[in-house]
Tab-separated table of C-alpha atoms in Angstrom:
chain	number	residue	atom	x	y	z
A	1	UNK	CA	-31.915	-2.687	-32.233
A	2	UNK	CA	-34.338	-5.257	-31.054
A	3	UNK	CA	-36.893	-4.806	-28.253
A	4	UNK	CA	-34.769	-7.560	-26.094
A	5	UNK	CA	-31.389	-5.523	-27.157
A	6	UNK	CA	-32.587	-2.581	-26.351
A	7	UNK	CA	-34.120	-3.392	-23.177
A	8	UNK	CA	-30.363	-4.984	-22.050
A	9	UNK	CA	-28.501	-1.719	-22.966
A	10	UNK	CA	-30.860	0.416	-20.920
A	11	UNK	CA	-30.173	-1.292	-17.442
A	12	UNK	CA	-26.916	0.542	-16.966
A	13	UNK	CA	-25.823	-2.285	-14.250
A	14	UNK	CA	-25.928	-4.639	-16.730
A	15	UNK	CA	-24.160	-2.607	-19.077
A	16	UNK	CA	-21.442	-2.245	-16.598
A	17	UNK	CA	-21.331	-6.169	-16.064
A	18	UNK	CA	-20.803	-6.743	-19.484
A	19	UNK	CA	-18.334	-4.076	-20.650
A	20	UNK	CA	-16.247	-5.088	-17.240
A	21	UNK	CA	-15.046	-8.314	-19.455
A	22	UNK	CA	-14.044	-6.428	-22.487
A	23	UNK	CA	-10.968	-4.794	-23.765
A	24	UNK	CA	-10.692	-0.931	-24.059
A	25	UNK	CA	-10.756	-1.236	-27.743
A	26	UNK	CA	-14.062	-3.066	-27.565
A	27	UNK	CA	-15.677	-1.397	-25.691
A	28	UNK	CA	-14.554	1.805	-28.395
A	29	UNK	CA	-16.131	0.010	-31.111
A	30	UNK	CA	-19.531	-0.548	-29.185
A	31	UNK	CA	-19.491	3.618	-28.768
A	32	UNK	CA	-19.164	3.936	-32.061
A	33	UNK	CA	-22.361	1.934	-33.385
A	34	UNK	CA	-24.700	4.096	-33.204
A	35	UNK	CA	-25.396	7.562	-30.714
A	36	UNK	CA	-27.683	4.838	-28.186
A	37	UNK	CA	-24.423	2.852	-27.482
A	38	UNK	CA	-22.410	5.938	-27.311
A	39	UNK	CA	-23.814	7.223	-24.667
A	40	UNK	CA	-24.264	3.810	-22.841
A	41	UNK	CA	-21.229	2.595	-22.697
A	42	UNK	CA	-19.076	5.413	-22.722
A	43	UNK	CA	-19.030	5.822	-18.784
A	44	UNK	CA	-17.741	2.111	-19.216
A	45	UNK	CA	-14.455	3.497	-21.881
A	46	UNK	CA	-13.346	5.981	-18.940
A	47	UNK	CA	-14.225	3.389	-16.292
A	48	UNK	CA	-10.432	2.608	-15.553
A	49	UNK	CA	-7.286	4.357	-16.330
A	50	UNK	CA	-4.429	2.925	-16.143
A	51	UNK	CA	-0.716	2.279	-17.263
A	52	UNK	CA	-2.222	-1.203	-18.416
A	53	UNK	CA	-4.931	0.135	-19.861
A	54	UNK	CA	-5.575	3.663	-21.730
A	55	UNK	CA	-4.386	6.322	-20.122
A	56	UNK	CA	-1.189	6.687	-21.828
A	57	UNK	CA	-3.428	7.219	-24.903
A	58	UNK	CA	-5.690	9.904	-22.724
A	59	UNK	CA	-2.333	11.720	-21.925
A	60	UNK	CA	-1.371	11.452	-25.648
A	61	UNK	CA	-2.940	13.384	-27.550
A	62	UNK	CA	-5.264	17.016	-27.566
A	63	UNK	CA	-8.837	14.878	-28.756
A	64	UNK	CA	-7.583	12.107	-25.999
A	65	UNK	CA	-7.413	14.729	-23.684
A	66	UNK	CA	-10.209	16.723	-25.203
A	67	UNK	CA	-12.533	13.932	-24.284
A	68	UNK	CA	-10.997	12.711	-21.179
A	69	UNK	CA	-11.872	16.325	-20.069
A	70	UNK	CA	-15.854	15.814	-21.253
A	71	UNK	CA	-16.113	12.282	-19.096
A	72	UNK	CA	-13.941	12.723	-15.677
A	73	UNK	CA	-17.091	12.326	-14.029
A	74	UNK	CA	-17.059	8.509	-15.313
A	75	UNK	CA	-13.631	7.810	-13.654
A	76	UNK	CA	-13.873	5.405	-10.895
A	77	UNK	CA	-9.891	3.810	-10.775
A	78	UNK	CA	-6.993	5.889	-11.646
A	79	UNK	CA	-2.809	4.551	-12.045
A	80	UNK	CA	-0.127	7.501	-12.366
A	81	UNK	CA	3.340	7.229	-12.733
A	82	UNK	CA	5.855	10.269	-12.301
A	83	UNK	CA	5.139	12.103	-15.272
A	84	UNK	CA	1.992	11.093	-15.612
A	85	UNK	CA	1.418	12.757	-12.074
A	86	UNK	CA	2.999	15.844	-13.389
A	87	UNK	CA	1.135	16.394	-16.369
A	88	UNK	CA	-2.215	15.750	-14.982
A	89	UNK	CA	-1.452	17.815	-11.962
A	90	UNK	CA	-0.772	20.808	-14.581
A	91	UNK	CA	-3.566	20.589	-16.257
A	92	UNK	CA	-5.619	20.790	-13.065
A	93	UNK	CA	-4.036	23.980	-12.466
A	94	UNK	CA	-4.941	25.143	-16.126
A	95	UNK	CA	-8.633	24.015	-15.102
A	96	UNK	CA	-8.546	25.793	-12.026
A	97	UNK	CA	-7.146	29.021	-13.869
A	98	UNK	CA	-9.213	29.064	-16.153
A	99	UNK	CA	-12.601	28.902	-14.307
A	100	UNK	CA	-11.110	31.683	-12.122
A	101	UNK	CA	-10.526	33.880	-14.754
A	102	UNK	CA	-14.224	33.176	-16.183
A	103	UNK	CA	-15.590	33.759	-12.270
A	104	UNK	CA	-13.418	36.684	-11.804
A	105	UNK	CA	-12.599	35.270	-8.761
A	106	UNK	CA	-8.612	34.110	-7.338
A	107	UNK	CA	-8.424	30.523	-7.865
A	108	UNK	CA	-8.556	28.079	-4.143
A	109	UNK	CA	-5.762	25.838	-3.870
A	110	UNK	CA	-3.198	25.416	-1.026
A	111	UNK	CA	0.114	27.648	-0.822
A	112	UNK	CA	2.317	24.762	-0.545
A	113	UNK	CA	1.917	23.606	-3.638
A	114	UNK	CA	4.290	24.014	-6.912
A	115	UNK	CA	2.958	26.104	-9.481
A	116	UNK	CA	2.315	25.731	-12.910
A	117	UNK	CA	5.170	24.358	-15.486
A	118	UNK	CA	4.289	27.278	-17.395
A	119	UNK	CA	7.212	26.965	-19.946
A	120	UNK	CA	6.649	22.862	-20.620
A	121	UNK	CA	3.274	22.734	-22.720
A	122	UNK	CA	0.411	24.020	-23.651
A	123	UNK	CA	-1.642	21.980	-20.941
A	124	UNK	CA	-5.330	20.656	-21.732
A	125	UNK	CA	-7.666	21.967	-19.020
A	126	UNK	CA	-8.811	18.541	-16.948
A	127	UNK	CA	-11.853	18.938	-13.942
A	128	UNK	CA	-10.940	17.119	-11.084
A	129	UNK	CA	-12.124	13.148	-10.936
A	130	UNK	CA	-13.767	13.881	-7.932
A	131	UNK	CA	-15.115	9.878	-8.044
A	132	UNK	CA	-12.533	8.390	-7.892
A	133	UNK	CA	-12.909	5.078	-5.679
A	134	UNK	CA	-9.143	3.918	-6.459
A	135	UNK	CA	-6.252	5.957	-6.904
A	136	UNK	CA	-2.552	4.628	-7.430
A	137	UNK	CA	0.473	6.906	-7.568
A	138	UNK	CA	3.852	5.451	-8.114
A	139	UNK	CA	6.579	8.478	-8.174
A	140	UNK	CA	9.366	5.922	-8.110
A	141	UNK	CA	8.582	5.104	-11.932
A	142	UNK	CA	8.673	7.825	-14.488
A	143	UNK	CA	7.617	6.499	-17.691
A	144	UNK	CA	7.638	8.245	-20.651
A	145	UNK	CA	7.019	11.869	-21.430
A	146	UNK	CA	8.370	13.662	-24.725
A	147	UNK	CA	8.758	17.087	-22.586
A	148	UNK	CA	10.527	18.774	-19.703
A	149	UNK	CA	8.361	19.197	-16.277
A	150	UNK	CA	10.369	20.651	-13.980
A	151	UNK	CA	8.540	20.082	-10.985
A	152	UNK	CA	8.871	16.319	-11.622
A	153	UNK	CA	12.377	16.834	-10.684
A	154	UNK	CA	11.419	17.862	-6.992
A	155	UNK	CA	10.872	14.920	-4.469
A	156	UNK	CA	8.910	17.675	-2.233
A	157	UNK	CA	7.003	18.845	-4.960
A	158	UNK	CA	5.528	15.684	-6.436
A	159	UNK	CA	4.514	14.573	-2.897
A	160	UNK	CA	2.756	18.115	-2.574
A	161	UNK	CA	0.953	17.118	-5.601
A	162	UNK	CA	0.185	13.596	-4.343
A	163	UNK	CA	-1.105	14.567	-1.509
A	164	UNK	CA	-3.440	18.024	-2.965
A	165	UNK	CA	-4.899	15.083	-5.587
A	166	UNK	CA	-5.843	12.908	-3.396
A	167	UNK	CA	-7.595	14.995	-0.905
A	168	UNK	CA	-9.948	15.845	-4.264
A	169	UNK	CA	-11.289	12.227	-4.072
A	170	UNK	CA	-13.168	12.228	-1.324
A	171	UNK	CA	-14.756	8.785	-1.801
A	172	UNK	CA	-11.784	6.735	-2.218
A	173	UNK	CA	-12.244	3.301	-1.431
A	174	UNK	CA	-8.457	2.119	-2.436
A	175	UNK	CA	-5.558	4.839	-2.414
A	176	UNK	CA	-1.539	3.409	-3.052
A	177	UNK	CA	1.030	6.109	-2.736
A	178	UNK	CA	4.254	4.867	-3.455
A	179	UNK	CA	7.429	7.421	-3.282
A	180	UNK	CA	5.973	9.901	-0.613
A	181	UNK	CA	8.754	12.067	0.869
A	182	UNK	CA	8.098	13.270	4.036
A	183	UNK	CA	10.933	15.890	5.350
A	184	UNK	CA	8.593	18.221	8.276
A	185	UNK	CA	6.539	18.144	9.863
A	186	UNK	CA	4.134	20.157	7.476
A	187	UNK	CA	4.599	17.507	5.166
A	188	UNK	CA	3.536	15.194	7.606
A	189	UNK	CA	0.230	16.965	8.565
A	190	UNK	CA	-0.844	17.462	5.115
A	191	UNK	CA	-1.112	13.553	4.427
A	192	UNK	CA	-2.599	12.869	7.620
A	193	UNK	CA	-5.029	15.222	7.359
A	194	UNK	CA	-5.661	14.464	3.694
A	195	UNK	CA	-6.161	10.667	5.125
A	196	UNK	CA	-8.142	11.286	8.003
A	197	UNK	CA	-10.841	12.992	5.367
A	198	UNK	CA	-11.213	9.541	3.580
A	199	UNK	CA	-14.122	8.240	5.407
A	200	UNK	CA	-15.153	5.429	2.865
A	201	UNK	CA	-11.230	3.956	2.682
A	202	UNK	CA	-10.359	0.407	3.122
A	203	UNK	CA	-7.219	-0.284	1.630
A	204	UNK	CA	-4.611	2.089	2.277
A	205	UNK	CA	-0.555	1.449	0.852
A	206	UNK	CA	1.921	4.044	1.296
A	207	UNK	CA	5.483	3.753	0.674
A	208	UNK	CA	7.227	6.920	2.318
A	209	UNK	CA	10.707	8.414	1.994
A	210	UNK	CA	11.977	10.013	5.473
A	211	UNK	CA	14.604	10.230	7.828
A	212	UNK	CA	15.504	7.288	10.256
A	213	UNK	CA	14.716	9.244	13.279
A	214	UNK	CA	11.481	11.001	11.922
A	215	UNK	CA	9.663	7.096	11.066
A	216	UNK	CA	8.060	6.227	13.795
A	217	UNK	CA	6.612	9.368	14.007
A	218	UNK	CA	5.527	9.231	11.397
A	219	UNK	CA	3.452	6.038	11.285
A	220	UNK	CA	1.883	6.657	14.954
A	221	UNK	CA	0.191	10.376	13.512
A	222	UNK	CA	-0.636	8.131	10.298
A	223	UNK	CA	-2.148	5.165	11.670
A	224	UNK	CA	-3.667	7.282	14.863
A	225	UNK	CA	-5.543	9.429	11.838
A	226	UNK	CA	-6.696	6.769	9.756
A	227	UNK	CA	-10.420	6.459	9.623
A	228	UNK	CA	-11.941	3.571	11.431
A	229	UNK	CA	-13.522	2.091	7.776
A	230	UNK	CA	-9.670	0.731	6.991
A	231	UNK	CA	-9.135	-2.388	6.879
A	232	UNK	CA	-5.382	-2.958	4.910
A	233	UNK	CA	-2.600	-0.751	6.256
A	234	UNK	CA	0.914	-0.690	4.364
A	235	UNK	CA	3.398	1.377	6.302
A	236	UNK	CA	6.834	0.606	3.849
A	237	UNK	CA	9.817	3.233	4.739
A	238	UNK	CA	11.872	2.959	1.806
A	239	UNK	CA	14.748	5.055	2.103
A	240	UNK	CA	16.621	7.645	4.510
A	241	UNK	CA	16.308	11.396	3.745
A	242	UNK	CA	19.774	12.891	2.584
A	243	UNK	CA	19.307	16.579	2.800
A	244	UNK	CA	21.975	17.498	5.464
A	245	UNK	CA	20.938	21.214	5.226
A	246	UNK	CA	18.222	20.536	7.072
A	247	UNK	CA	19.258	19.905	10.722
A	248	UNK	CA	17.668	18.172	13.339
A	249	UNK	CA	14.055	17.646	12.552
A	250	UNK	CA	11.450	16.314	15.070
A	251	UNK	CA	7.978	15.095	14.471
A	252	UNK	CA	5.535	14.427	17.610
A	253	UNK	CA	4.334	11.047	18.057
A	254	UNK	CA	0.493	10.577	18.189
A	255	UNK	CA	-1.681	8.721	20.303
A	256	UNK	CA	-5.197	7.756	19.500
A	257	UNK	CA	-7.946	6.678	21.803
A	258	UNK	CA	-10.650	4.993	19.528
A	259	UNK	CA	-9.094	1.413	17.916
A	260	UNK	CA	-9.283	0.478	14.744
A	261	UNK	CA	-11.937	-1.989	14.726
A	262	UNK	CA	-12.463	-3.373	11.061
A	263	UNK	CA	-8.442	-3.259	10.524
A	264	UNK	CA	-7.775	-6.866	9.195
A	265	UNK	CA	-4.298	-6.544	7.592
A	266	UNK	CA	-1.440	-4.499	8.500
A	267	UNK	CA	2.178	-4.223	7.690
A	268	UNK	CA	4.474	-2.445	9.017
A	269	UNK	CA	8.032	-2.072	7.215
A	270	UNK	CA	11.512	-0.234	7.904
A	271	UNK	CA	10.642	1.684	10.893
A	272	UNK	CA	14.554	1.937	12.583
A	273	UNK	CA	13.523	4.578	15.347
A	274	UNK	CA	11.299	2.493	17.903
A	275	UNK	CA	12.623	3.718	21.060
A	276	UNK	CA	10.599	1.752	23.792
A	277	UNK	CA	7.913	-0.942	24.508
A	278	UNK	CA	5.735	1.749	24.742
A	279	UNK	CA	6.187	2.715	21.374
A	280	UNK	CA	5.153	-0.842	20.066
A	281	UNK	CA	2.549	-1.027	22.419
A	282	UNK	CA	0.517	1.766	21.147
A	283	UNK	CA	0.678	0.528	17.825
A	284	UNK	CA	-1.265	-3.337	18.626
A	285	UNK	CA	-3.152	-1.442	21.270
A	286	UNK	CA	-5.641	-0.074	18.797
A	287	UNK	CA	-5.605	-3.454	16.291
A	288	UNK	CA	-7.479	-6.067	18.116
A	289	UNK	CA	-8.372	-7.683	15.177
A	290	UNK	CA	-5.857	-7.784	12.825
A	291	UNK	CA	-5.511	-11.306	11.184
A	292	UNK	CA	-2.770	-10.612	8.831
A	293	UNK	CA	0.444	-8.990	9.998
A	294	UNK	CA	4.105	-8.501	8.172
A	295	UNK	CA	6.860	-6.667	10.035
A	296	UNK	CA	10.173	-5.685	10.172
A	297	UNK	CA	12.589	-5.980	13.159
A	298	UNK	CA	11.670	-3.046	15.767
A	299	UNK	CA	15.019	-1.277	14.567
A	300	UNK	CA	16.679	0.454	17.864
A	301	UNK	CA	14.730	-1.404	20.620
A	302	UNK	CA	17.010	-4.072	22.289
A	303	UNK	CA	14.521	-5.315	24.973
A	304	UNK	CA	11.493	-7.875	23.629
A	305	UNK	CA	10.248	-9.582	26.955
A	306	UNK	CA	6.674	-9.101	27.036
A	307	UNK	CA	6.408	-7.383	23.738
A	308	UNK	CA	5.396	-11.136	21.868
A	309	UNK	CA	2.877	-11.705	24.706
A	310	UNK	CA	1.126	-8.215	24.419
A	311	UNK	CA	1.218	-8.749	20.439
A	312	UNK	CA	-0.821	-12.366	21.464
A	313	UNK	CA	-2.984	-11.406	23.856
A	314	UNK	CA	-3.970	-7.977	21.893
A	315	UNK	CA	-3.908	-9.250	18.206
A	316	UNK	CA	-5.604	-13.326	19.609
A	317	UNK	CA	-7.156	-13.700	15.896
A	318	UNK	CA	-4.009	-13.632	13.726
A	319	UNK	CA	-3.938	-15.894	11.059
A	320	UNK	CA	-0.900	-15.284	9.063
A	321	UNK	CA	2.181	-13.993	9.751
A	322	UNK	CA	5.191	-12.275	7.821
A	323	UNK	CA	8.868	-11.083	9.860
A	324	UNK	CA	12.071	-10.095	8.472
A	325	UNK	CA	15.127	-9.713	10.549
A	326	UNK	CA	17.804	-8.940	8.827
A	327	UNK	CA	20.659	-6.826	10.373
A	328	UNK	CA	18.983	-6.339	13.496
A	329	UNK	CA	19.176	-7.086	17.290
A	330	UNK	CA	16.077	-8.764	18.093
A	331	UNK	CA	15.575	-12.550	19.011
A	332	UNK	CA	15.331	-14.513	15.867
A	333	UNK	CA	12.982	-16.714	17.532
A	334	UNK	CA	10.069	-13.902	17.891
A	335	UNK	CA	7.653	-14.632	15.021
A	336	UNK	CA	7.945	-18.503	16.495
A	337	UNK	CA	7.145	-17.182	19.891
A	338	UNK	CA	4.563	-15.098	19.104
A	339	UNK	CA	2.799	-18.700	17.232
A	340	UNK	CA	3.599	-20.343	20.477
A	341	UNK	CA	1.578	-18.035	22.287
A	342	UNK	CA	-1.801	-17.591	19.780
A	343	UNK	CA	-4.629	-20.374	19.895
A	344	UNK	CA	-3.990	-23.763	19.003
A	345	UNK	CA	-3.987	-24.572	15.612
A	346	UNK	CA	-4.915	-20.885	14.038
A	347	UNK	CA	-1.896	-19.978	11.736
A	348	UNK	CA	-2.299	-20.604	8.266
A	349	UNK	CA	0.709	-18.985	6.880
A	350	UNK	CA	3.873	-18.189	7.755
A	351	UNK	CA	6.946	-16.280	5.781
A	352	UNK	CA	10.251	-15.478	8.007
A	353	UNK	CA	13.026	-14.085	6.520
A	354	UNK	CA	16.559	-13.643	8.697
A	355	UNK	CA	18.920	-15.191	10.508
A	356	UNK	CA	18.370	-18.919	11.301
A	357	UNK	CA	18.831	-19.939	14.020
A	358	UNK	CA	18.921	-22.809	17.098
A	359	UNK	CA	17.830	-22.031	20.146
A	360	UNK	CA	18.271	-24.948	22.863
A	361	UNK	CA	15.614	-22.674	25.188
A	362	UNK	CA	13.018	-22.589	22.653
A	363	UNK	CA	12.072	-25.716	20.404
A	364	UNK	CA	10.684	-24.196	17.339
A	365	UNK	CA	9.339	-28.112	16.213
A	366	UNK	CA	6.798	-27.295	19.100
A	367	UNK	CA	5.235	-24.381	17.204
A	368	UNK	CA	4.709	-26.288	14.247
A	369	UNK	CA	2.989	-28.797	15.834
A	370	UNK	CA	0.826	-26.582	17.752
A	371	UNK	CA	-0.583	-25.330	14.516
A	372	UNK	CA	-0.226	-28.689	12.186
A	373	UNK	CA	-3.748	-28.830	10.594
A	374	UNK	CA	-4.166	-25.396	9.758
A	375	UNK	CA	-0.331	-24.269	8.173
A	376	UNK	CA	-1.266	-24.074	4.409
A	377	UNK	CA	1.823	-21.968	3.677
A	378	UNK	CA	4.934	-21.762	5.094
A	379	UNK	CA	8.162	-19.665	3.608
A	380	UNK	CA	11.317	-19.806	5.268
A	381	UNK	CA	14.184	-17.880	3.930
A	382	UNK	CA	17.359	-17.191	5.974
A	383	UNK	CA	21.424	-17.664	6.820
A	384	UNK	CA	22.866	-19.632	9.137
A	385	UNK	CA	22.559	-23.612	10.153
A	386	UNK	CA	19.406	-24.819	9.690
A	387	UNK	CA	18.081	-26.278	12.746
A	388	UNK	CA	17.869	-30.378	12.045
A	389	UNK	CA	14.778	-30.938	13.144
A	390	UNK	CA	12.725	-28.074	11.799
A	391	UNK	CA	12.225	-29.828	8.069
A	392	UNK	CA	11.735	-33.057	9.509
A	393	UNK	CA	8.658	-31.788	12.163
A	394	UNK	CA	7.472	-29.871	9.430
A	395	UNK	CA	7.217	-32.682	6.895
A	396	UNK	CA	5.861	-34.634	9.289
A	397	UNK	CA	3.010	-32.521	10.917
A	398	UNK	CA	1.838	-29.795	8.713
A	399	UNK	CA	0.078	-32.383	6.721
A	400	UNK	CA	-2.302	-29.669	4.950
A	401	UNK	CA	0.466	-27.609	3.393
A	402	UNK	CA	0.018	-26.050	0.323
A	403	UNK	CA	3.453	-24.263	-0.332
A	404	UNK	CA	6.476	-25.369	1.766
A	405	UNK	CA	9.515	-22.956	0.215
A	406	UNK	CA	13.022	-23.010	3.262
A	407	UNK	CA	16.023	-21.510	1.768
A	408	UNK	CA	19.120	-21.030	3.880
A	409	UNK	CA	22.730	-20.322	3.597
A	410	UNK	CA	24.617	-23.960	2.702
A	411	UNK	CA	27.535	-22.598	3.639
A	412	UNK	CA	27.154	-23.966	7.243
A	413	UNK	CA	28.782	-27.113	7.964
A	414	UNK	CA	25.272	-28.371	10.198
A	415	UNK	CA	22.412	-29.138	7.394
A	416	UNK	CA	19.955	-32.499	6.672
A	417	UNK	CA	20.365	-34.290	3.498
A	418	UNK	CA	16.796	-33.652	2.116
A	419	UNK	CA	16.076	-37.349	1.351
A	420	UNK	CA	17.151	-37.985	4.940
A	421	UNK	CA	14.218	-35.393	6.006
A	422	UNK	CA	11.898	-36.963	3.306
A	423	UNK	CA	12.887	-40.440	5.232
A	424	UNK	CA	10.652	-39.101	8.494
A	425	UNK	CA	7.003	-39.003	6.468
């Protein structure tokens, strides 16, 4: 190699830069050069794993796996589906096993979870990625795996495993759990103490599986555990639990003292068990400067006065805004109410979905106006009439708008013809 080659390749940022803009398979043919590029830009081959990129391959084979086991260390973003979940939570155990057996000594892992699929495969023994700084589980898509696991088969047990390979990744910038069923209260605890270990998070996405009246629950203990470095919360409850066998099951609702600070985004989705203002109130309490939110309807609370001017007042730097209210009790009119009430001319996007609706108390053409200039996005999707002059006050004020998508039932008899709405420019 050349003294100006050479020199390159041994500044391992720069090594990093460059293999960041090259395929998998490129970056495989610089390892296999010469022994210098080997071991340079190996870390860079192990880098990422994902369903995208190689670690079906890793998974694939015993010399995949065989040198997956000899790099871990190099691992810095990891994607798992089912399966893949399943496999590489088995081969943990093997690893775990095995040093035991070498050490003499039982091996440390928590009672709760599943043991080894001891009948499915000879497994590969994997170490732990312990540095990781992304991790993405998705239960709710299986992929492909020529052999039985039994344990994939148990809702419980994969969220076990979820949860037991996460807390092994300490430094976790980025963690996406999608599928976690939650059916105690021990479940519970284990995430949120799993969560409230992550001290260098920032982005944090979980889509959870639970019963209606265990969710809100659920997202105070949580949110209330989450370290103060987050600054994306996804809250999505999915589904409703189905095990009848299990009777009445209560979780205690947490409250925390310390806000959330550097929280910027959160969203909060199919929560059906908020039982006061109180409830909602500790939630914005602690998020004083959120400037993103998306929510659902506050399923089971009837009463809203006040609840839009708390969210205002406690949340004043909100920027965009996302509500569905489908099926639900609450005033359509509340995202509009809640722009009413915010600083004039701060809202740069907007995305309602629900009932439409026209409200002779509450002129919704005002709250476009009050933020004209700054509305760069604004997605309306609903039934019902459309009220006539929302499209014309929108085309007419929001003259900075970058998307402008309204879809609504035309089933309704009251609608504007849209060259008759074009006609007010």
């Amino acid at each position: 190699m050349s003294g100006a080659f050479e020199r390159f390749f041994n500044i391992t940022e720069l090594v990093g830069h460059l293999t960041a803009y090259l395929a998998s398979k490129d970056i495989s043919r610089l390892t296999r050069t010469c022994r210098k590029m080997h071991t340079r830009c190996t870390p860079s081959l192990f880098r990422t794993l994902t369903r995208h990129n190689s670690i079906c391959r890793q998974f694939a084979s015993t010399p995949a796996l065989l040198a997956l086991s000899r790099n871990s260390q190099h691992v810095r973003e990891l994607s798992l589906q089912l399966y893949d979940l399943v496999f590489y939570y088995n081969c943990l155990l093997t690893f775990q096993d095995i040093n035991s057996h070498l050490s003499d000594t039982p091996p440390t892992r928590p009672s709760w979870l599943p043991p080894l699929d001891i009948h499915a495969y000879q497994f590969i023994a994997l170490p732990p990625m312990t540095r990781l700084s992304r991790l993405t589980v998705d239960v709710r898509r299986s992929g492909y795996c020529p052999y039985k696991l039994p344990s994939a088969d148990n809702p419980r047990g994969t969220s076990a495993q979820m949860t037991w390979l996460t807390s092994l990744s300490p430094r976790l910038t980025s963690l996406s759990l999608q599928g976690v069923s939650i059916a105690d209260p021990d479940g519970c605890r284990r995430l949120e103490d799993v969560i409230a270990g992550l001290h260098a998070i920032k982005e944090l996405k979980l889509a959870i599986d639970s019963r209606d009246n265990m969710r809100f629950a659920i997202l105070s203990r949580l949110l209330f555990n989450c370290p103060s470095s987050l600054q994306d919360l996804r809250l999505d409850f999915v589904r409703s639990w189905t095990d009848e066998d299990e009777g009445e099951i209560v979780v205690a609702a947490a409250r925390r003292q310390q806000p959330l600070i550097n929280l910027k985004e959160l969203s909060i989705r199919g929560v059906r068990d908020w039982n006061s203002a109180t409830d909602i109130r500790s939630i914005f309490a602690h998020c004083p400067n959120i400037n993103k939110l998306s929510l659902s309807a506050f399923m089971g609370y009837q009463e809203t006065d006040g609840i839009e001017q708390f969210i205002s007042n406690q949340c004043p730097r909100m920027e965009s805004l996302d509500f569905s209210c489908y099926n639900s009790n609450l005033s359509d009119s509340f995202p509009f109410r809640i722009m009413n009430l915010l600083p004039f001319q701060q809202i740069t996007e907007l995305a309602y979905h629900g009932t439409l609706f026209d409200d002779s108390n509450f002129k919704t053409e005002v709250v476009f106006q009050r933020h004209s200039t700054t509305l760069r996005s604004i997605d309306i999707n609903g039934s019902g009439p459309l009220p006539k002059a929302l499209f014309p006050t929108i085309t007419k004020e929001c003259c900075n708008l970058n998307v402008l998508l309204i879809s609504f039932d035309t089933s309704s008899d009251s609608y504007i013809a849209f060259d008759d709405a074009l006609q007010t420019q």
